[in-house]
Coordinates of C-alpha atoms (C1' of nucleotides) in Angstrom, one line a residue:
Chain A
X597 CA -0.1 0.0 0.1
X598 CA 1.6 3.3 -0.8
X599 CA 1.3 6.4 1.3
X600 CA 2.2 9.1 -1.2
X601 CA -1.2 10.4 -0.8
X602 CA -1.3 13.6 0.6
X603 CA -4.6 15.9 1.3
X604 CA -5.1 19.3 2.1
X605 CA -6.0 19.6 6.0
X606 CA -8.3 22.5 6.9
X607 CA -7.0 22.3 10.2
X608 CA -3.5 23.4 9.3
X609 CA -4.2 25.0 5.9
X610 CA -1.7 22.6 4.3
X611 CA -1.2 19.9 2.5
X612 CA -0.4 16.8 4.8
X613 CA 1.0 13.3 3.9
X614 CA -2.0 11.1 4.7
X615 CA -1.2 8.4 7.2
X616 CA -4.0 6.4 8.7
X617 CA -4.5 5.7 12.3
X618 CA -4.9 2.1 11.9
X619 CA -3.9 0.9 8.7
X620 CA -5.5 -0.7 6.3
X621 CA -8.5 0.7 7.9
X622 CA -9.5 4.1 7.6
X623 CA -12.5 5.9 8.7
X624 CA -14.2 8.7 6.7
X625 CA -17.3 11.2 8.0
X626 CA -19.1 13.1 5.7
X627 CA -21.9 15.3 6.5
X628 CA -24.9 14.4 4.4
X629 CA -28.1 16.3 3.4
X630 CA -31.0 17.5 5.4
X631 CA -33.6 15.8 3.8
X632 CA -36.4 18.7 3.6
X633 CA -35.9 19.1 -0.2
X634 CA -34.7 17.8 -3.5
X635 CA -30.8 17.2 -3.8
X636 CA -29.3 20.1 -5.9
X637 CA -26.0 21.0 -7.8
X638 CA -24.2 21.8 -4.7
X639 CA -25.0 18.2 -3.0
X640 CA -23.6 16.6 -6.4
X641 CA -20.5 18.4 -5.8
X642 CA -19.9 17.6 -2.3
X643 CA -20.7 14.0 -2.7
X644 CA -19.1 13.4 -6.2
X645 CA -15.8 15.2 -4.3
X646 CA -15.9 12.4 -1.4
X647 CA -17.0 9.8 -3.5
X648 CA -13.6 10.1 -5.7
X649 CA -11.7 10.1 -2.0
X650 CA -13.6 7.1 -1.0
X651 CA -12.9 5.6 -4.4
X652 CA -9.1 6.5 -4.1
X653 CA -8.9 5.2 -1.1
X654 CA -10.2 1.7 -1.9
X655 CA -8.1 1.9 -5.0
X656 CA -4.8 2.6 -2.8
X657 CA -5.7 -0.6 -0.8
X658 CA -7.5 0.8 2.3
X659 CA -10.4 -0.8 3.8
X660 CA -12.5 2.3 3.9
X661 CA -15.6 2.6 6.5
X662 CA -17.6 5.5 5.1
X663 CA -20.2 7.3 7.2
X664 CA -22.4 9.7 5.6
X665 CA -25.2 10.8 7.6
X666 CA -28.6 11.9 7.0
X667 CA -30.0 14.5 8.9
X668 CA -33.7 14.1 9.7
X669 CA -34.2 16.1 12.7
X670 CA -33.0 19.3 14.7
X671 CA -31.9 21.5 11.9
X672 CA -33.2 24.7 12.4
X673 CA -33.7 27.5 10.1
X674 CA -32.5 31.5 10.6
X675 CA -31.4 31.7 14.1
X676 CA -29.8 28.5 15.3
X677 CA -32.1 28.5 18.3
X678 CA -35.2 30.5 17.3
X679 CA -35.9 29.1 13.9
X680 CA -38.6 26.4 12.8
X681 CA -37.3 22.8 12.1
X682 CA -36.7 22.5 8.4
X683 CA -38.3 19.0 8.1
X684 CA -41.2 20.2 10.3
X685 CA -41.8 23.4 8.5
X686 CA -42.0 21.1 5.0
X687 CA -44.2 18.7 6.6
X688 CA -46.6 21.4 7.3
X689 CA -46.5 23.0 3.7
X690 CA -47.0 19.7 2.5
X691 CA -49.5 18.3 4.8
X692 CA -47.4 15.1 5.5
X693 CA -45.8 13.5 8.4
X694 CA -42.3 14.9 9.3
X695 CA -41.3 11.1 8.7
X696 CA -43.2 11.0 5.3
X697 CA -41.2 14.2 4.3
X698 CA -37.8 12.8 5.2
X699 CA -38.5 9.6 3.3
X700 CA -39.5 11.4 0.3
X701 CA -36.7 13.3 0.2
X702 CA -34.2 10.4 0.9
X703 CA -35.5 8.5 -1.9
X704 CA -35.0 11.2 -4.2
X705 CA -31.6 12.0 -2.8
X706 CA -30.3 8.6 -2.9
X707 CA -31.6 8.2 -6.6
X708 CA -29.8 11.1 -7.5
X709 CA -26.7 9.8 -6.0
X710 CA -27.2 6.6 -8.0
X711 CA -27.7 8.5 -11.2
X712 CA -24.4 10.4 -10.5
X713 CA -22.8 7.0 -9.9
X714 CA -22.0 7.9 -6.2
X715 CA -20.9 4.5 -4.5
X716 CA -23.2 4.0 -1.3
X717 CA -21.3 4.7 2.0
X718 CA -20.8 2.1 4.3
X719 CA -23.4 3.5 6.7
X720 CA -25.7 6.1 6.2
X721 CA -27.1 7.0 9.7
X722 CA -30.0 8.9 10.5
X723 CA -29.9 11.3 13.4
X724 CA -33.7 10.3 14.4
X725 CA -32.4 6.9 14.9
X726 CA -29.6 8.4 17.3
X727 CA -31.4 10.2 20.0
X728 CA -30.1 7.9 22.8
X729 CA -26.5 8.3 21.8
X730 CA -26.8 12.1 21.4
X731 CA -28.1 12.3 24.8
X732 CA -25.4 10.1 26.3
X733 CA -22.8 12.8 24.5
X734 CA -25.0 15.7 26.1
X735 CA -24.4 13.7 29.7
X736 CA -20.8 13.7 29.3
X737 CA -20.5 17.3 28.3
X738 CA -22.5 18.3 31.0
X739 CA -20.5 16.0 33.7
X740 CA -17.4 17.7 32.1
X741 CA -18.9 21.0 32.9
X742 CA -18.9 22.5 29.5
X743 CA -22.9 22.7 28.9
X744 CA -25.5 24.0 31.1
X745 CA -29.4 23.4 31.7
X746 CA -32.0 26.7 31.2
X747 CA -35.7 25.9 31.2
X748 CA -35.4 22.3 30.1
X749 CA -32.9 23.1 27.2
X750 CA -29.2 22.4 27.1
X751 CA -26.5 24.6 25.7
X752 CA -22.8 24.5 25.2
X753 CA -21.0 27.0 27.1
X754 CA -18.4 28.1 24.7
X755 CA -16.8 30.6 26.7
X756 CA -15.6 28.4 29.2
X757 CA -14.8 25.7 26.7
X758 CA -12.6 28.3 25.1
X759 CA -10.7 29.1 28.0
X760 CA -9.2 25.7 28.0
X761 CA -9.3 24.7 24.5
X762 CA -9.3 27.1 21.2
X763 CA -12.9 27.7 19.9
X764 CA -12.6 28.6 16.2
X765 CA -9.2 27.0 15.3
X766 CA -10.9 25.3 12.5
X767 CA -12.4 28.5 10.8
X768 CA -9.3 30.5 11.8
X769 CA -11.5 32.6 14.4
X770 CA -11.1 33.8 17.7
X771 CA -14.0 34.1 20.2
X772 CA -13.3 37.5 21.7
X773 CA -13.2 39.1 18.1
X774 CA -16.5 37.4 17.0
X775 CA -18.1 38.7 20.2
X776 CA -16.9 42.0 19.3
X777 CA -18.3 42.1 15.8
X778 CA -21.4 40.5 16.4
X779 CA -24.8 42.2 16.8
X780 CA -26.8 41.2 20.0
X781 CA -29.4 38.7 18.9
X782 CA -32.9 39.0 20.6
X783 CA -34.6 36.0 22.2
X784 CA -31.6 34.6 23.4
X785 CA -32.3 35.0 27.3
X786 CA -31.9 31.3 27.7
X787 CA -28.1 31.3 26.7
X788 CA -25.3 32.6 28.8
X789 CA -23.1 33.7 25.7
X790 CA -24.2 34.6 22.2
X791 CA -22.0 31.6 20.8
X792 CA -23.7 29.1 23.0
X793 CA -25.4 26.4 20.9
X794 CA -28.2 24.2 21.7
X795 CA -27.7 20.6 22.5
X796 CA -30.9 19.8 23.5
X797 CA -34.1 21.8 22.9
X798 CA -37.3 21.8 24.7
X799 CA -39.8 21.1 22.1
X800 CA -42.7 24.0 22.1
X801 CA -46.5 22.5 22.4
X802 CA -46.8 22.8 18.5
X803 CA -43.5 20.9 17.8
X804 CA -44.2 17.6 16.3
X805 CA -40.7 15.8 16.5
X806 CA -39.8 15.5 20.4
X807 CA -38.4 12.6 22.6
X808 CA -38.6 12.4 26.3
X809 CA -35.1 12.9 27.9
X810 CA -33.7 13.5 31.3
X811 CA -34.3 17.6 30.7
X812 CA -37.2 18.1 28.8
X813 CA -39.5 16.2 26.0
X814 CA -37.7 17.9 23.0
X815 CA -35.1 17.3 20.3
X816 CA -31.4 17.3 19.8
X817 CA -29.5 20.4 18.4
X818 CA -28.1 20.1 14.9
X819 CA -24.3 19.7 15.7
X820 CA -24.6 17.0 17.7
X821 CA -25.8 14.0 15.5
X822 CA -22.4 14.1 13.6
X823 CA -20.3 13.9 16.9
X824 CA -22.5 11.4 18.4
X825 CA -22.7 9.1 15.1
X826 CA -19.2 9.5 14.1
X827 CA -18.0 8.2 17.6
X828 CA -20.5 5.3 17.6
X829 CA -19.3 4.0 14.1
X830 CA -15.9 5.2 13.6
X831 CA -14.6 5.4 17.4
X832 CA -13.5 8.6 19.4
X833 CA -10.7 9.5 17.0
X834 CA -10.8 9.0 13.5
X835 CA -9.1 9.8 10.3
X836 CA -11.0 11.8 7.8
X837 CA -14.0 14.2 8.4
X838 CA -15.4 16.0 5.4
X839 CA -18.2 18.4 4.1
X840 CA -18.9 21.7 2.2
X841 CA -16.7 24.8 3.1
X842 CA -19.9 26.5 4.4
X843 CA -20.0 24.1 7.2
X844 CA -16.8 24.9 8.4
X845 CA -18.3 27.5 10.6
X846 CA -20.3 27.1 13.1
X847 CA -21.0 23.5 12.3
X848 CA -17.7 21.6 12.2
X849 CA -16.3 24.2 15.0
X850 CA -19.3 23.1 17.3
X851 CA -18.4 19.4 16.4
X852 CA -15.0 20.1 17.4
X853 CA -16.0 21.5 20.5
X854 CA -18.6 18.9 21.4
X855 CA -16.1 16.0 20.9
X856 CA -13.2 17.6 22.8
X857 CA -15.4 18.4 25.7
X858 CA -17.1 15.3 26.0
X859 CA -13.8 13.3 25.7
X860 CA -11.0 15.8 26.4
X861 CA -9.4 15.1 23.1
X862 CA -10.3 16.0 19.3
X863 CA -11.7 13.3 17.3
X864 CA -10.6 14.2 13.6
X865 CA -7.0 14.0 11.9
X866 CA -7.8 15.3 9.0
X867 CA -10.5 18.0 7.9
X868 CA -11.6 18.3 4.2
X869 CA -13.6 20.5 2.8
X870 CA -15.0 21.0 -0.9
X871 CA -15.6 24.4 -2.4
X872 CA -18.9 25.8 -3.5
X873 CA -20.6 26.2 -7.1
X874 CA -21.4 29.4 -8.1
X875 CA -23.8 30.7 -10.8
X876 CA -22.8 33.7 -12.7
X877 CA -20.3 34.3 -9.9
X878 CA -22.4 34.0 -6.8
X879 CA -23.0 31.1 -4.5
X880 CA -26.0 28.9 -5.1
X881 CA -28.1 29.4 -2.3
X882 CA -31.5 29.4 -1.1
X883 CA -31.9 32.9 -0.1
X884 CA -30.8 33.8 -3.6
X885 CA -33.0 31.7 -5.0
X886 CA -30.5 30.4 -8.1
X887 CA -30.6 26.6 -6.7
X888 CA -30.5 24.3 -9.9
X889 CA -31.8 21.0 -8.7
X890 CA -30.3 17.7 -10.1
X891 CA -33.6 16.4 -11.5
X892 CA -33.9 19.4 -13.5
X893 CA -30.4 19.4 -14.5
X894 CA -31.1 15.8 -16.1
X895 CA -34.2 16.8 -17.9
X896 CA -33.2 20.2 -18.5
X897 CA -36.2 21.7 -16.7
X898 CA -34.9 25.2 -15.6
X899 CA -35.1 28.8 -16.9
X900 CA -31.2 28.6 -16.7
X901 CA -30.7 25.7 -18.6
X902 CA -30.2 25.6 -22.5
X903 CA -30.7 21.7 -22.7
X904 CA -30.8 18.6 -20.4
X905 CA -27.2 17.5 -19.1
X906 CA -27.0 13.9 -18.3
X907 CA -25.7 12.9 -14.9
X908 CA -22.0 12.0 -16.3
X909 CA -21.6 15.3 -17.9
X910 CA -22.5 16.6 -14.4
X911 CA -19.9 14.3 -12.9
X912 CA -17.3 14.9 -15.4
X913 CA -18.0 18.7 -15.2
X914 CA -17.6 18.7 -11.5
X915 CA -14.2 16.4 -11.6
X916 CA -12.6 18.6 -14.1
X917 CA -12.0 21.3 -11.6
X918 CA -10.1 20.9 -8.2
X919 CA -12.3 20.2 -5.1
X920 CA -11.3 23.3 -3.4
X921 CA -11.7 25.6 -6.4
X922 CA -15.1 27.1 -6.8
X923 CA -16.7 26.1 -10.4
X924 CA -18.8 28.4 -12.0
X925 CA -22.1 27.2 -13.6
X926 CA -22.8 27.7 -17.2
X927 CA -24.3 26.2 -20.2
X928 CA -21.2 26.8 -22.1
X929 CA -19.3 24.8 -19.4
X930 CA -21.1 22.2 -19.2
X931 CA -21.5 21.7 -23.0
X932 CA -17.8 21.6 -22.9
X933 CA -17.8 18.8 -20.4
X934 CA -20.2 16.9 -22.6
X935 CA -18.2 16.7 -25.8
X936 CA -15.2 16.2 -23.8
X937 CA -16.6 13.3 -21.9
X938 CA -18.1 11.8 -25.4
X939 CA -14.5 12.1 -26.5
X940 CA -12.6 10.0 -23.7
X941 CA -15.5 7.4 -24.0
X942 CA -15.1 7.0 -27.9
X943 CA -11.7 6.6 -27.2
X944 CA -12.0 4.0 -24.5
X945 CA -14.3 2.1 -27.3
X946 CA -11.3 2.8 -29.9
X947 CA -9.0 0.9 -27.5
X948 CA -10.9 -2.6 -28.2
X949 CA -10.3 -2.2 -31.8
X950 CA -6.6 -1.1 -31.8
X951 CA -4.0 -2.8 -33.9
X952 CA -1.0 -3.6 -32.0
X953 CA 2.3 -2.6 -33.1
X954 CA 5.8 -4.7 -32.4
X955 CA 7.1 -1.8 -30.5
X956 CA 5.5 1.3 -29.0
X957 CA 6.5 5.0 -29.9
X958 CA 5.0 6.5 -26.8
X959 CA 5.6 6.0 -22.9
X960 CA 2.8 4.3 -21.4
X961 CA 4.0 3.6 -17.9
X962 CA 5.1 7.0 -17.5
X963 CA 1.5 8.1 -18.6
X964 CA 0.4 5.7 -15.5
X965 CA 2.6 7.1 -13.2
X966 CA 1.6 10.8 -13.8
X967 CA -2.1 9.7 -12.9
X968 CA -1.1 8.3 -9.7
X969 CA 0.9 11.5 -9.0
X970 CA -2.1 13.6 -9.9
X971 CA -4.3 11.8 -7.7
X972 CA -1.9 11.8 -4.7
X973 CA -1.4 15.6 -5.1
X974 CA -4.3 16.2 -3.1
X975 CA -6.9 14.1 -5.3
X976 CA -6.1 16.5 -8.5
X977 CA -8.8 15.2 -10.8
X978 CA -8.4 17.9 -13.4
X979 CA -4.8 17.3 -13.7
X980 CA -5.6 13.5 -14.0
X981 CA -8.2 14.5 -16.7
X982 CA -5.4 16.2 -18.6
X983 CA -3.3 12.9 -18.6
X984 CA -6.1 10.8 -19.7
X985 CA -6.5 13.1 -22.8
X986 CA -3.0 12.5 -23.6
X987 CA -4.0 8.6 -23.6
X988 CA -6.8 9.6 -25.9
X989 CA -4.5 11.4 -27.9
X990 CA -2.5 8.4 -28.0
X991 CA -5.1 6.1 -29.0
X992 CA -6.6 8.0 -31.6
X993 CA -3.0 8.5 -33.2
X994 CA -2.6 5.0 -33.2
X995 CA -5.7 4.2 -34.8
X996 CA -4.8 6.6 -37.7
X997 CA -1.3 5.1 -37.6
X998 CA 1.0 8.2 -36.8
X999 CA 1.8 6.4 -33.1
X1000 CA 2.6 2.6 -32.5
X1001 CA 1.6 0.9 -29.5
X1002 CA 2.6 -2.5 -28.6
X1003 CA 0.2 -5.5 -27.7
X1004 CA 1.4 -5.0 -23.7
X1005 CA 1.2 -1.5 -24.0
X1006 CA -2.4 -1.7 -25.2
X1007 CA -3.0 -4.1 -22.3
X1008 CA -1.6 -1.3 -20.0
X1009 CA -3.9 1.6 -21.7
X1010 CA -7.0 -0.6 -21.3
X1011 CA -6.1 -1.2 -17.5
X1012 CA -5.3 2.5 -16.9
X1013 CA -8.6 3.3 -18.5
X1014 CA -10.5 0.9 -16.4
X1015 CA -8.8 2.0 -13.3
X1016 CA -8.7 5.9 -13.8
X1017 CA -11.7 6.5 -16.1
X1018 CA -14.0 4.0 -14.3
X1019 CA -13.0 3.0 -11.1
X1020 CA -11.4 6.4 -9.6
X1021 CA -13.3 9.1 -11.6
X1022 CA -16.6 7.0 -11.4
X1023 CA -17.6 7.4 -14.8
X1024 CA -20.0 5.7 -17.0
X1025 CA -20.0 5.4 -20.6
X1026 CA -23.7 6.2 -20.9
X1027 CA -23.7 5.5 -24.4
X1028 CA -22.8 2.0 -24.4
X1029 CA -25.3 -0.7 -25.5
X1030 CA -25.9 0.1 -28.9
X1031 CA -24.2 -2.9 -30.1
X1032 CA -25.6 -5.3 -27.0
X1033 CA -28.9 -5.9 -29.1
X1034 CA -28.1 -8.6 -31.3
X1035 CA -30.9 -8.3 -33.7
X1036 CA -30.4 -4.3 -33.9
X1037 CA -26.7 -5.1 -34.7
X1038 CA -27.3 -7.8 -37.7
X1039 CA -30.0 -5.5 -39.2
X1040 CA -27.2 -2.7 -39.3
X1041 CA -24.8 -5.0 -40.5
X1042 CA -27.3 -5.7 -43.6
X1043 CA -27.9 -2.0 -44.2
X1044 CA -24.2 -1.1 -44.2
X1045 CA -23.2 -3.9 -46.4
X1046 CA -26.0 -2.8 -48.9
X1047 CA -24.8 0.8 -48.9
X1048 CA -21.4 -0.4 -49.3
X1049 CA -22.6 -2.3 -52.4
X1050 CA -24.0 1.4 -53.7
X1051 CA -21.2 3.2 -52.4
X1052 CA -18.7 0.5 -54.6
X1053 CA -21.2 1.3 -57.7
X1054 CA -20.4 4.9 -57.1
X1055 CA -24.3 5.5 -56.7
X1056 CA -23.6 8.4 -54.1
X1057 CA -27.5 9.5 -53.6
X1058 CA -28.6 6.0 -52.7
X1059 CA -25.5 6.0 -50.0
X1060 CA -26.2 9.5 -48.9
X1061 CA -29.9 9.0 -48.5
X1062 CA -29.3 5.9 -46.3
X1063 CA -27.3 7.7 -44.0
X1064 CA -29.8 10.5 -44.0
X1065 CA -33.0 8.1 -43.4
X1066 CA -30.9 6.6 -40.7
X1067 CA -30.0 9.8 -38.9
X1068 CA -33.7 10.7 -38.9
X1069 CA -34.2 7.3 -37.3
X1070 CA -31.7 8.1 -34.5
X1071 CA -28.7 6.4 -35.7
X1072 CA -25.8 8.0 -36.7
X1073 CA -23.4 6.6 -39.3
X1074 CA -19.8 7.2 -39.7
X1075 CA -17.6 6.0 -42.5
X1076 CA -14.5 4.3 -41.8
X1077 CA -11.6 3.4 -44.1
X1078 CA -13.0 -0.2 -44.2
X1079 CA -16.9 -0.3 -43.7
X1080 CA -18.6 1.8 -41.4
X1081 CA -19.4 2.3 -37.6
X1082 CA -22.7 3.6 -35.9
X1083 CA -24.2 4.6 -33.0
X1084 CA -27.6 5.8 -31.5
X1085 CA -28.1 9.5 -31.1
Chain B
rG1300 C1' -16.8 46.2 9.4
rG1301 C1' -13.7 41.4 11.0
rU1302 C1' -11.8 36.9 8.8
rC1303 C1' -10.1 34.0 4.7
rG1304 C1' -9.7 33.3 -0.5
rG1305 C1' -9.6 34.5 -5.8
rU1306 C1' -8.2 37.9 -10.3
rU1307 C1' -4.5 32.8 -16.0
rA1308 C1' -6.3 33.5 -23.3
rA1309 C1' -13.3 33.2 -26.8
rC1310 C1' -15.5 30.0 -22.7
rC1311 C1' -14.0 26.6 -18.5
rG1312 C1' -10.2 25.1 -15.6
rA1313 C1' -5.1 23.4 -13.8
rG1314 C1' -0.2 24.4 -12.4
rU1315 C1' 5.1 26.4 -11.9
rG1316 C1' 10.7 30.8 -10.0
rG1317 C1' 13.4 29.6 -16.4
rC1318 C1' 10.8 24.0 -19.8
rU1319 C1' 3.5 23.7 -24.9
rA1320 C1' -1.7 21.6 -18.5
rG1321 C1' -6.1 19.7 -20.6
rG1322 C1' -11.4 20.2 -22.4
rU1323 C1' -14.7 23.3 -25.6
rA1324 C1' -14.6 27.0 -29.5
rG1325 C1' -12.2 29.5 -33.7
rU1326 C1' -8.5 29.3 -38.2
rG1327 C1' -5.4 26.5 -41.6
rG1328 C1' -4.3 21.8 -43.5
rU1329 C1' -4.2 15.9 -43.9
rC1330 C1' -7.4 12.0 -44.8
rU1331 C1' -12.6 11.3 -47.2
rG1332 C1' -17.0 10.7 -53.4
rC1333 C1' -19.4 13.9 -49.6
rA1334 C1' -20.6 14.2 -44.3
rA1335 C1' -19.0 13.1 -39.7
rA1336 C1' -14.8 11.6 -36.8
rA1337 C1' -9.6 11.7 -36.0
rC1338 C1' -4.7 13.3 -36.9
rC1339 C1' -1.1 17.5 -37.5
rA1340 C1' -0.3 23.2 -37.1
rU1341 C1' -1.9 27.6 -35.1
rU1342 C1' -4.3 33.0 -33.0
rU1343 C1' -5.7 35.9 -28.4
rA1344 C1' -2.9 34.6 -21.3
rC1345 C1' -1.4 35.1 -16.5
rG1346 C1' -5.9 42.1 -12.8
rG1347 C1' -3.0 47.2 -12.2
rC1348 C1' 1.8 49.4 -10.3
rG1349 C1' 6.3 48.6 -7.8
rG1350 C1' 10.1 45.5 -5.3
rU1351 C1' 13.4 40.9 -4.8
rU1352 C1' 16.3 38.0 -8.6
rC1353 C1' 20.5 36.6 -13.9
rG1354 C1' 15.4 35.6 -14.9
rA1355 C1' 8.2 36.2 -12.1
rA1356 C1' 2.4 35.0 -14.5
rU1357 C1' 4.8 32.2 -10.2
rC1358 C1' 8.1 35.3 -4.0
rC1359 C1' 7.5 40.3 -1.2
rG1360 C1' 4.5 45.1 -0.8
rC1361 C1' 0.5 48.5 -2.3
rC1362 C1' -3.8 49.3 -5.4
rA1363 C1' -8.3 47.9 -7.9
rC1364 C1' -12.0 44.4 -8.8
rC1365 C1' -14.8 39.6 -7.3
rG1366 C1' -16.5 36.2 -4.1
rA1367 C1' -17.0 33.1 0.7
rC1368 C1' -17.6 33.1 5.7
rC1369 C1' -19.3 35.9 10.3
rU1370 C1' -27.7 33.6 10.3
rC1371 C1' -29.8 28.3 7.3
rC1372 C1' -27.1 26.4 3.3
rA1373 C1' -22.9 20.9 0.3

RNA sequence: GGUCGGUUAACCGAGUGGCUAGGUAGUGGUCUGCAAAACCAUUUACGGCGGUUCGAAUCCGCCACCGACCUCCA
């Protein structure tokens, strides 16, 4: 198992060599969605990013336990302590049970993830299924003196925590400065400090989702679930915690505080954050009302979209940028990704009919080494893709006869594509299958042979007519040096 | 206002103190009955002003602009 992989640790703000705590095992926790609405382009970016990490770690031979939670309770809107629960709000709007809402959006979320060929995590725990664990965690924090109870609610004492530990180390914030720069929010008299956050909230009379607890009938605070579930499934200390950059503060900061307050030590070794997707230079945000849902992207049904984009086009678009950069959405960029992906997939198919030469005029093993280097360098998928396009050029040139590739190098290339294009980048050839249907294949052979006869007699009107009519039927015909190839549009 | 990050050619998007990233689009050529594809060649770059250096787009400083976080967000 090689350990050349380096990843950017948000905690140290630099690239660090990845050294697992207990090789060959790796514990990976990623903040999953709050299931109160359909999944959007931003979700795709986050989960494609960590899917890439998951796939590459497995490729390196690690045994990864990947935990991605589903938030189905406790996530409030607006001010963290006064807002309405997102799930409950949606339940009221759609006149459903909260858990019906949860199920509905879990179903579409998982469907979208499958469309994007994102592998299922090892465990997808739900917050509502871990109320006991969350309560136990609160008890530990209370016992250690870093939380207090007011009116049946329990809050984390940030100021006290900050005296011994460092609240703000992940996001680079200093508590005193935060306090100076923050306006006093109203309606927070239950809390001792403005940055204290809820661990347990007493349910108001109309609140639907509620559980008994030593403090009140209520529900857990949002930040708690990740600490509780990561500890349960990955242990007190584990390797990697991931999520969107926007979660760094306050969510991940609070997670660090909770775990540290409960166990006296931090739980995460490497923090990784993916950057945002922007639309016309601005972050996609609910408040800006510029969301594009994945279903809309796949169907083209959105005012900003000129056309539909397939799941693999979206995946490839995301992978063509580095995960720590913002990517700006545009139709042009998506269309460029679509074309590029087609080129990659066609070259992969051409690989199968490549005629070997006695020797090679290209260095395939060097290409392979470069692919690994790119991924080892903080998952540099754009560089990896650029190397794969060098492979594309070699394949096409070999088909044309301007480069030579030996039998063993063809095998290496095939392995290279299988490994990096399909296993690591997780791409799928969406257009594959045209030749799978034997009957169609036979019919097409007859048509192509008849057309070839016409061509041999230089009856161009007939041959062009056949090509034209096939096109209308959705079949693209391309003449080769000997014969022709076809594909379904 | 505080903190952090960015500004790369027509568009997207990497990277580096001196060596063509890549994709898409454009132009010219090869191939072809034509078309498509492919191949070869090729145009417009590193926000501005200084500084360090033999050499900077890459390091430093200042300025301009953009964005993120500081409230829910992937």
